[in-house]
Amino acid sequence: MRLNMDYMIEMIWEYLALIRVYTKKPGNPPDLGPTDGIILRRGSTVEHACHALHRTLAAQFRYAIVWGTSTKFSPQRVGIHHKLHHEDVVQIVKK
């Protein structure tokens, strides 16, 4: 029965086009818990993640470091318009 629930939850995420992006503070491991992370729409950028965390973070944005499938190298330094993928880890650096 548990396998069917996992499959159903996965299909709901796929149908709603949602992704989960995890955050990382400098010098600390990423917060990868089941209740951690930011829920965003598929196709969201680093700017959307900044707005989800704090409304002034995008204005103070310098660059982000991303681990995951959305980058060619892991980790990679990216700009504010970089599109994120499901289960990417983002570390945001402010000015």
N, CA, C and O atoms as a Tinker XYZ file with bonds, in Angstrom:
   380  protein
     1  N      0.818000   -1.197000    0.000000    73     2
     2  CA     0.000000    0.000000    0.000000    64     1     3
     3  C      0.859000    1.258000    0.000000    63     2     4     5
     4  O      0.500000    2.256000   -0.624000    81     3
     5  N      1.986000    1.216000    0.693000    73     3     6
     6  CA     2.862000    2.384000    0.779000    64     5     7
     7  C      3.430000    2.747000   -0.595000    63     6     8     9
     8  O      3.616000    3.926000   -0.897000    81     7
     9  N      3.704000    1.741000   -1.425000    73     7    10
    10  CA     4.234000    2.003000   -2.757000    64     9    11
    11  C      3.233000    2.783000   -3.598000    63    10    12    13
    12  O      3.621000    3.672000   -4.357000    81    11
    13  N      1.973000    2.467000   -3.475000    73    11    14
    14  CA     0.951000    3.191000   -4.222000    64    13    15
    15  C      0.840000    4.641000   -3.760000    63    14    16    17
    16  O      0.613000    5.531000   -4.580000    81    15
    17  N      0.994000    4.893000   -2.468000    73    15    18
    18  CA     0.941000    6.261000   -1.955000    64    17    19
    19  C      2.133000    7.066000   -2.459000    63    18    20    21
    20  O      1.983000    8.226000   -2.844000    81    19
    21  N      3.316000    6.455000   -2.458000    73    19    22
    22  CA     4.501000    7.143000   -2.969000    64    21    23
    23  C      4.328000    7.492000   -4.438000    63    22    24    25
    24  O      4.677000    8.591000   -4.868000    81    23
    25  N      3.793000    6.562000   -5.200000    73    23    26
    26  CA     3.563000    6.802000   -6.622000    64    25    27
    27  C      2.527000    7.908000   -6.822000    63    26    28    29
    28  O      2.679000    8.752000   -7.705000    81    27
    29  N      1.484000    7.902000   -6.010000    73    27    30
    30  CA     0.446000    8.918000   -6.127000    64    29    31
    31  C      1.003000   10.307000   -5.799000    63    30    32    33
    32  O      0.705000   11.278000   -6.495000    81    31
    33  N      1.799000   10.397000   -4.753000    73    31    34
    34  CA     2.404000   11.674000   -4.378000    64    33    35
    35  C      3.328000   12.169000   -5.487000    63    34    36    37
    36  O      3.332000   13.356000   -5.810000    81    35
    37  N      4.103000   11.269000   -6.064000    73    35    38
    38  CA     4.991000   11.632000   -7.170000    64    37    39
    39  C      4.198000   12.138000   -8.375000    63    38    40    41
    40  O      4.601000   13.108000   -9.018000    81    39
    41  N      3.089000   11.497000   -8.678000    73    39    42
    42  CA     2.254000   11.918000   -9.809000    64    41    43
    43  C      1.574000   13.268000   -9.544000    63    42    44    45
    44  O      1.387000   14.057000  -10.470000    81    43
    45  N      1.207000   13.533000   -8.297000    73    43    46
    46  CA     0.622000   14.830000   -7.942000    64    45    47
    47  C      1.643000   15.937000   -8.159000    63    46    48    49
    48  O      1.316000   16.982000   -8.722000    81    47
    49  N      2.890000   15.713000   -7.711000    73    47    50
    50  CA     3.956000   16.693000   -7.925000    64    49    51
    51  C      4.159000   16.936000   -9.418000    63    50    52    53
    52  O      4.327000   18.076000   -9.850000    81    51
    53  N      4.142000   15.863000  -10.197000    73    51    54
    54  CA     4.336000   15.978000  -11.646000    64    53    55
    55  C      3.166000   16.727000  -12.288000    63    54    56    57
    56  O      3.381000   17.593000  -13.135000    81    55
    57  N      1.954000   16.408000  -11.901000    73    55    58
    58  CA     0.761000   17.035000  -12.474000    64    57    59
    59  C      0.687000   18.521000  -12.137000    63    58    60    61
    60  O      0.309000   19.331000  -12.984000    81    59
    61  N      1.043000   18.882000  -10.910000    73    59    62
    62  CA     1.003000   20.282000  -10.489000    64    61    63
    63  C      2.224000   21.072000  -10.946000    63    62    64    65
    64  O      2.271000   22.290000  -10.774000    81    63
    65  N      3.211000   20.392000  -11.528000    73    63    66
    66  CA     4.438000   21.029000  -12.036000    64    65    67
    67  C      5.171000   21.775000  -10.924000    63    66    68    69
    68  O      5.517000   22.947000  -11.070000    81    67
    69  N      5.403000   21.077000   -9.811000    73    67    70
    70  CA     6.103000   21.660000   -8.677000    64    69    71
    71  C      7.509000   21.085000   -8.567000    63    70    72    73
    72  O      7.753000   19.936000   -8.934000    81    71
    73  N      8.432000   21.902000   -8.055000    73    71    74
    74  CA     9.782000   21.429000   -7.754000    64    73    75
    75  C     10.115000   21.836000   -6.323000    63    74    76    77
    76  O      9.566000   22.806000   -5.799000    81    75
    77  N     11.009000   21.095000   -5.705000    73    75    78
    78  CA    11.500000   21.429000   -4.374000    64    77    79
    79  C     12.969000   21.807000   -4.511000    63    78    80    81
    80  O     13.772000   21.051000   -5.058000    81    79
    81  N     13.306000   22.987000   -4.005000    73    79    82
    82  CA    14.674000   23.489000   -4.046000    64    81    83
    83  C     15.144000   23.635000   -2.607000    63    82    84    85
    84  O     14.450000   24.220000   -1.775000    81    83
    85  N     16.319000   23.106000   -2.317000    73    83    86
    86  CA    16.876000   23.174000   -0.971000    64    85    87
    87  C     17.848000   24.344000   -0.864000    63    86    88    89
    88  O     18.458000   24.750000   -1.854000    81    87
    89  N     17.984000   24.876000    0.336000    73    87    90
    90  CA    18.897000   25.988000    0.570000    64    89    91
    91  C     20.105000   25.510000    1.356000    63    90    92    93
    92  O     20.068000   24.479000    2.028000    81    91
    93  N     21.181000   26.287000    1.255000    73    91    94
    94  CA    22.412000   25.969000    1.967000    64    93    95
    95  C     23.011000   27.267000    2.484000    63    94    96    97
    96  O     23.111000   28.251000    1.751000    81    95
    97  N     23.408000   27.264000    3.743000    73    95    98
    98  CA    24.111000   28.403000    4.317000    64    97    99
    99  C     25.608000   28.174000    4.150000    63    98   100   101
   100  O     26.057000   27.029000    4.213000    81    99
   101  N     26.399000   29.235000    3.938000    73    99   102
   102  CA    27.850000   29.059000    3.779000    64   101   103
   103  C     28.468000   28.376000    4.995000    63   102   104   105
   104  O     28.210000   28.766000    6.134000    81   103
   105  N     29.280000   27.361000    4.747000    73   103   106
   106  CA    29.963000   26.645000    5.818000    64   105   107
   107  C     29.143000   25.564000    6.488000    63   106   108   109
   108  O     29.658000   24.867000    7.362000    81   107
   109  N     27.891000   25.400000    6.114000    73   107   110
   110  CA    27.014000   24.389000    6.706000    64   109   111
   111  C     26.540000   23.421000    5.634000    63   110   112   113
   112  O     26.530000   23.768000    4.453000    81   111
   113  N     26.148000   22.213000    6.024000    73   111   114
   114  CA    25.583000   21.289000    5.032000    64   113   115
   115  C     24.194000   21.768000    4.598000    63   114   116   117
   116  O     23.552000   22.530000    5.320000    81   115
   117  N     23.729000   21.331000    3.435000    73   115   118
   118  CA    22.395000   21.753000    2.978000    64   117   119
   119  C     21.287000   21.178000    3.852000    63   118   120   121
   120  O     21.446000   20.120000    4.460000    81   119
   121  N     20.174000   21.883000    3.906000    73   119   122
   122  CA    18.998000   21.444000    4.660000    64   121   123
   123  C     18.175000   20.536000    3.754000    63   122   124   125
   124  O     17.364000   21.020000    2.964000    81   123
   125  N     18.378000   19.220000    3.860000    73   123   126
   126  CA    17.743000   18.265000    2.957000    64   125   127
   127  C     16.623000   17.471000    3.604000    63   126   128   129
   128  O     16.273000   16.395000    3.119000    81   127
   129  N     16.060000   17.973000    4.678000    73   127   130
   130  CA    14.986000   17.257000    5.361000    64   129   131
   131  C     13.712000   17.209000    4.536000    63   130   132   133
   132  O     13.546000   17.994000    3.603000    81   131
   133  N     12.805000   16.287000    4.876000    73   131   134
   134  CA    11.556000   16.163000    4.104000    64   133   135
   135  C     10.652000   17.386000    4.228000    63   134   136   137
   136  O      9.827000   17.629000    3.346000    81   135
   137  N     10.789000   18.157000    5.300000    73   135   138
   138  CA     9.975000   19.362000    5.458000    64   137   139
   139  C     10.745000   20.620000    5.094000    63   138   140   141
   140  O     10.180000   21.713000    5.105000    81   139
   141  N     12.031000   20.484000    4.771000    73   139   142
   142  CA    12.844000   21.634000    4.391000    64   141   143
   143  C     12.707000   21.888000    2.899000    63   142   144   145
   144  O     12.151000   21.074000    2.162000    81   143
   145  N     13.211000   23.006000    2.477000    73   143   146
   146  CA    13.194000   23.332000    1.061000    64   145   147
   147  C     12.103000   24.321000    0.712000    63   146   148   149
   148  O     11.215000   24.615000    1.513000    81   147
   149  N     12.194000   24.822000   -0.504000    73   147   150
   150  CA    11.240000   25.792000   -1.024000    64   149   151
   151  C     10.468000   25.113000   -2.140000    63   150   152   153
   152  O     11.068000   24.486000   -3.013000    81   151
   153  N      9.160000   25.227000   -2.127000    73   151   154
   154  CA     8.322000   24.659000   -3.177000    64   153   155
   155  C      8.071000   25.753000   -4.217000    63   154   156   157
   156  O      7.525000   26.808000   -3.898000    81   155
   157  N      8.473000   25.493000   -5.457000    73   155   158
   158  CA     8.327000   26.445000   -6.553000    64   157   159
   159  C      7.680000   25.763000   -7.747000    63   158   160   161
   160  O      7.618000   24.535000   -7.813000    81   159
   161  N      7.205000   26.554000   -8.681000    73   159   162
   162  CA     6.683000   26.021000   -9.938000    64   161   163
   163  C      7.843000   25.602000  -10.831000    63   162   164   165
   164  O      8.932000   26.168000  -10.745000    81   163
   165  N      7.611000   24.613000  -11.684000    73   163   166
   166  CA     8.624000   24.194000  -12.644000    64   165   167
   167  C      8.938000   25.373000  -13.563000    63   166   168   169
   168  O      8.029000   26.080000  -14.000000    81   167
   169  N     10.215000   25.584000  -13.856000    73   167   170
   170  CA    10.635000   26.712000  -14.679000    64   169   171
   171  C     11.014000   27.936000  -13.868000    63   170   172   173
   172  O     11.344000   28.976000  -14.437000    81   171
   173  N     10.974000   27.829000  -12.543000    73   171   174
   174  CA    11.324000   28.958000  -11.685000    64   173   175
   175  C     12.819000   29.219000  -11.733000    63   174   176   177
   176  O     13.618000   28.321000  -11.999000    81   175
   177  N     13.179000   30.468000  -11.470000    73   175   178
   178  CA    14.575000   30.883000  -11.504000    64   177   179
   179  C     15.079000   31.137000  -10.084000    63   178   180   181
   180  O     14.334000   31.022000   -9.111000    81   179
   181  N     16.355000   31.483000   -9.994000    73   179   182
   182  CA    16.944000   31.837000   -8.705000    64   181   183
   183  C     16.230000   33.067000   -8.135000    63   182   184   185
   184  O     16.091000   33.196000   -6.919000    81   183
   185  N     15.786000   33.954000   -8.999000    73   183   186
   186  CA    15.053000   35.142000   -8.547000    64   185   187
   187  C     13.758000   34.755000   -7.833000    63   186   188   189
   188  O     13.413000   35.360000   -6.818000    81   187
   189  N     13.043000   33.763000   -8.344000    73   187   190
   190  CA    11.826000   33.289000   -7.678000    64   189   191
   191  C     12.154000   32.701000   -6.304000    63   190   192   193
   192  O     11.405000   32.897000   -5.347000    81   191
   193  N     13.271000   31.982000   -6.210000    73   191   194
   194  CA    13.690000   31.424000   -4.919000    64   193   195
   195  C     14.035000   32.539000   -3.939000    63   194   196   197
   196  O     13.719000   32.441000   -2.753000    81   195
   197  N     14.684000   33.601000   -4.425000    73   195   198
   198  CA    15.007000   34.744000   -3.563000    64   197   199
   199  C     13.738000   35.388000   -3.017000    63   198   200   201
   200  O     13.660000   35.699000   -1.828000    81   199
   201  N     12.750000   35.587000   -3.875000    73   199   202
   202  CA    11.490000   36.184000   -3.432000    64   201   203
   203  C     10.757000   35.273000   -2.447000    63   202   204   205
   204  O     10.077000   35.761000   -1.545000    81   203
   205  N     10.887000   33.963000   -2.610000    73   203   206
   206  CA    10.239000   33.030000   -1.687000    64   205   207
   207  C     10.894000   33.072000   -0.307000    63   206   208   209
   208  O     10.227000   32.845000    0.702000    81   207
   209  N     12.192000   33.359000   -0.260000    73   207   210
   210  CA    12.893000   33.414000    1.020000    64   209   211
   211  C     12.665000   34.740000    1.739000    63   210   212   213
   212  O     12.331000   34.760000    2.924000    81   211
   213  N     12.846000   35.849000    1.017000    73   211   214
   214  CA    12.672000   37.172000    1.612000    64   213   215
   215  C     12.464000   38.184000    0.499000    63   214   216   217
   216  O     13.082000   38.076000   -0.560000    81   215
   217  N     11.608000   39.158000    0.723000    73   215   218
   218  CA    11.234000   40.071000   -0.361000    64   217   219
   219  C     12.363000   40.994000   -0.800000    63   218   220   221
   220  O     12.333000   41.479000   -1.931000    81   219
   221  N     13.364000   41.259000    0.051000    73   219   222
   222  CA    14.461000   42.148000   -0.341000    64   221   223
   223  C     15.705000   41.388000   -0.787000    63   222   224   225
   224  O     16.702000   42.006000   -1.160000    81   223
   225  N     15.661000   40.076000   -0.755000    73   223   226
   226  CA    16.847000   39.290000   -1.090000    64   225   227
   227  C     17.235000   39.431000   -2.559000    63   226   228   229
   228  O     18.425000   39.437000   -2.872000    81   227
   229  N     16.284000   39.542000   -3.453000    73   227   230
   230  CA    16.593000   39.680000   -4.878000    64   229   231
   231  C     17.304000   40.997000   -5.161000    63   230   232   233
   232  O     18.152000   41.061000   -6.052000    81   231
   233  N     16.974000   42.040000   -4.424000    73   231   234
   234  CA    17.627000   43.336000   -4.620000    64   233   235
   235  C     19.069000   43.317000   -4.126000    63   234   236   237
   236  O     19.906000   44.063000   -4.634000    81   235
   237  N     19.369000   42.469000   -3.139000    73   235   238
   238  CA    20.713000   42.367000   -2.575000    64   237   239
   239  C     21.521000   41.243000   -3.210000    63   238   240   241
   240  O     22.644000   40.975000   -2.784000    81   239
   241  N     20.971000   40.586000   -4.215000    73   239   242
   242  CA    21.578000   39.405000   -4.830000    64   241   243
   243  C     22.890000   39.760000   -5.531000    63   242   244   245
   244  O     22.971000   40.755000   -6.251000    81   243
   245  N     23.918000   38.929000   -5.309000    73   243   246
   246  CA    25.198000   39.067000   -6.013000    64   245   247
   247  C     25.379000   37.913000   -6.984000    63   246   248   249
   248  O     25.571000   38.129000   -8.181000    81   247
   249  N     25.320000   36.678000   -6.469000    73   247   250
   250  CA    25.348000   35.469000   -7.288000    64   249   251
   251  C     24.867000   34.311000   -6.436000    63   250   252   253
   252  O     24.694000   34.446000   -5.224000    81   251
   253  N     24.652000   33.171000   -7.077000    73   251   254
   254  CA    24.237000   31.964000   -6.359000    64   253   255
   255  C     25.150000   30.820000   -6.764000    63   254   256   257
   256  O     25.677000   30.794000   -7.876000    81   255
   257  N     25.328000   29.889000   -5.866000    73   255   258
   258  CA    26.059000   28.657000   -6.147000    64   257   259
   259  C     25.029000   27.537000   -6.111000    63   258   260   261
   260  O     24.303000   27.380000   -5.129000    81   259
   261  N     24.970000   26.752000   -7.198000    73   259   262
   262  CA    23.937000   25.723000   -7.338000    64   261   263
   263  C     24.588000   24.358000   -7.491000    63   262   264   265
   264  O     25.524000   24.189000   -8.273000    81   263
   265  N     24.081000   23.383000   -6.734000    73   263   266
   266  CA    24.430000   21.974000   -6.874000    64   265   267
   267  C     23.196000   21.278000   -7.419000    63   266   268   269
   268  O     22.094000   21.497000   -6.917000    81   267
   269  N     23.357000   20.449000   -8.429000    73   267   270
   270  CA    22.201000   19.716000   -8.933000    64   269   271
   271  C     22.226000   19.546000  -10.434000    63   270   272   273
   272  O     23.240000   19.795000  -11.087000    81   271
   273  N     21.092000   19.118000  -10.976000    73   271   274
   274  CA    21.015000   18.773000  -12.393000    64   273   275
   275  C     20.835000   19.982000  -13.301000    63   274   276   277
   276  O     20.940000   19.842000  -14.519000    81   275
   277  N     20.572000   21.147000  -12.759000    73   275   278
   278  CA    20.371000   22.323000  -13.609000    64   277   279
   279  C     21.683000   22.967000  -14.038000    63   278   280   281
   280  O     21.680000   23.889000  -14.854000    81   279
   281  N     22.801000   22.496000  -13.500000    73   279   282
   282  CA    24.097000   23.070000  -13.847000    64   281   283
   283  C     24.957000   22.039000  -14.564000    63   282   284   285
   284  O     24.781000   20.832000  -14.400000    81   283
   285  N     25.888000   22.545000  -15.360000    73   283   286
   286  CA    26.802000   21.660000  -16.077000    64   285   287
   287  C     27.830000   21.073000  -15.114000    63   286   288   289
   288  O     28.176000   19.895000  -15.204000    81   287
   289  N     28.315000   21.901000  -14.194000    73   287   290
   290  CA    29.266000   21.465000  -13.177000    64   289   291
   291  C     28.604000   21.621000  -11.818000    63   290   292   293
   292  O     27.758000   22.494000  -11.626000    81   291
   293  N     28.990000   20.782000  -10.889000    73   291   294
   294  CA    28.381000   20.834000   -9.571000    64   293   295
   295  C     29.471000   20.990000   -8.517000    63   294   296   297
   296  O     30.245000   20.050000   -8.340000    81   295
   297  N     29.585000   22.081000   -7.824000    73   295   298
   298  CA    28.749000   23.276000   -7.828000    64   297   299
   299  C     29.145000   24.234000   -8.947000    63   298   300   301
   300  O     30.250000   24.166000   -9.485000    81   299
   301  N     28.227000   25.117000   -9.279000    73   299   302
   302  CA    28.478000   26.120000  -10.304000    64   301   303
   303  C     27.895000   27.451000   -9.864000    63   302   304   305
   304  O     26.808000   27.517000   -9.290000    81   303
   305  N     28.646000   28.516000  -10.147000    73   303   306
   306  CA    28.199000   29.871000   -9.837000    64   305   307
   307  C     27.260000   30.340000  -10.953000    63   306   308   309
   308  O     27.602000   30.256000  -12.133000    81   307
   309  N     26.084000   30.830000  -10.578000    73   307   310
   310  CA    25.069000   31.210000  -11.565000    64   309   311
   311  C     24.508000   32.592000  -11.240000    63   310   312   313
   312  O     24.719000   33.131000  -10.154000    81   311
   313  N     23.792000   33.145000  -12.208000    73   311   314
   314  CA    23.145000   34.444000  -12.046000    64   313   315
   315  C     21.709000   34.308000  -11.585000    63   314   316   317
   316  O     21.226000   33.211000  -11.304000    81   315
   317  N     21.039000   35.442000  -11.515000    73   315   318
   318  CA    19.684000   35.484000  -10.963000    64   317   319
   319  C     18.647000   34.880000  -11.907000    63   318   320   321
   320  O     17.565000   34.506000  -11.455000    81   319
   321  N     18.945000   34.772000  -13.211000    73   319   322
   322  CA    17.979000   34.252000  -14.180000    64   321   323
   323  C     18.178000   32.771000  -14.489000    63   322   324   325
   324  O     17.600000   32.260000  -15.448000    81   323
   325  N     18.980000   32.081000  -13.697000    73   323   326
   326  CA    19.235000   30.651000  -13.898000    64   325   327
   327  C     17.991000   29.847000  -13.516000    63   326   328   329
   328  O     17.439000   30.037000  -12.432000    81   327
   329  N     17.546000   28.947000  -14.404000    73   327   330
   330  CA    16.380000   28.101000  -14.118000    64   329   331
   331  C     16.795000   26.930000  -13.236000    63   330   332   333
   332  O     17.820000   26.292000  -13.473000    81   331
   333  N     15.990000   26.659000  -12.223000    73   331   334
   334  CA    16.273000   25.603000  -11.260000    64   333   335
   335  C     15.518000   24.333000  -11.622000    63   334   336   337
   336  O     14.459000   24.380000  -12.248000    81   335
   337  N     16.085000   23.192000  -11.216000    73   335   338
   338  CA    15.454000   21.891000  -11.406000    64   337   339
   339  C     15.064000   21.327000  -10.045000    63   338   340   341
   340  O     15.452000   21.846000   -8.998000    81   339
   341  N     14.281000   20.240000  -10.092000    73   339   342
   342  CA    13.826000   19.572000   -8.874000    64   341   343
   343  C     15.015000   19.074000   -8.060000    63   342   344   345
   344  O     15.920000   18.436000   -8.598000    81   343
   345  N     15.009000   19.366000   -6.763000    73   343   346
   346  CA    15.999000   18.949000   -5.775000    64   345   347
   347  C     17.375000   19.572000   -5.979000    63   346   348   349
   348  O     18.377000   18.987000   -5.568000    81   347
   349  N     17.447000   20.738000   -6.602000    73   347   350
   350  CA    18.692000   21.501000   -6.639000    64   349   351
   351  C     18.959000   22.077000   -5.253000    63   350   352   353
   352  O     18.036000   22.285000   -4.466000    81   351
   353  N     20.232000   22.332000   -4.965000    73   351   354
   354  CA    20.634000   22.986000   -3.724000    64   353   355
   355  C     21.195000   24.353000   -4.101000    63   354   356   357
   356  O     22.060000   24.451000   -4.971000    81   355
   357  N     20.706000   25.410000   -3.451000    73   355   358
   358  CA    21.079000   26.779000   -3.790000    64   357   359
   359  C     21.686000   27.466000   -2.577000    63   358   360   361
   360  O     21.140000   27.417000   -1.474000    81   359
   361  N     22.836000   28.110000   -2.806000    73   359   362
   362  CA    23.444000   28.978000   -1.797000    64   361   363
   363  C     23.475000   30.378000   -2.395000    63   362   364   365
   364  O     24.103000   30.591000   -3.433000    81   363
   365  N     22.813000   31.326000   -1.762000    73   363   366
   366  CA    22.699000   32.685000   -2.284000    64   365   367
   367  C     23.714000   33.577000   -1.585000    63   366   368   369
   368  O     23.824000   33.575000   -0.359000    81   367
   369  N     24.460000   34.346000   -2.392000    73   367   370
   370  CA    25.454000   35.282000   -1.872000    64   369   371
   371  C     24.934000   36.692000   -2.125000    63   370   372   373
   372  O     24.569000   37.041000   -3.248000    81   371
   373  N     24.905000   37.501000   -1.057000    73   371   374
   374  CA    24.407000   38.875000   -1.156000    64   373   375
   375  C     25.569000   39.838000   -1.353000    63   374   376   377
   376  O     26.730000   39.485000   -1.149000    81   375
   377  N     25.232000   41.074000   -1.757000    73   375   378
   378  CA    26.230000   42.140000   -1.924000    64   377   379
   379  C     26.782000   42.545000   -0.587000    63   378   380
   380  O     27.636000   43.429000   -0.514000    81   379
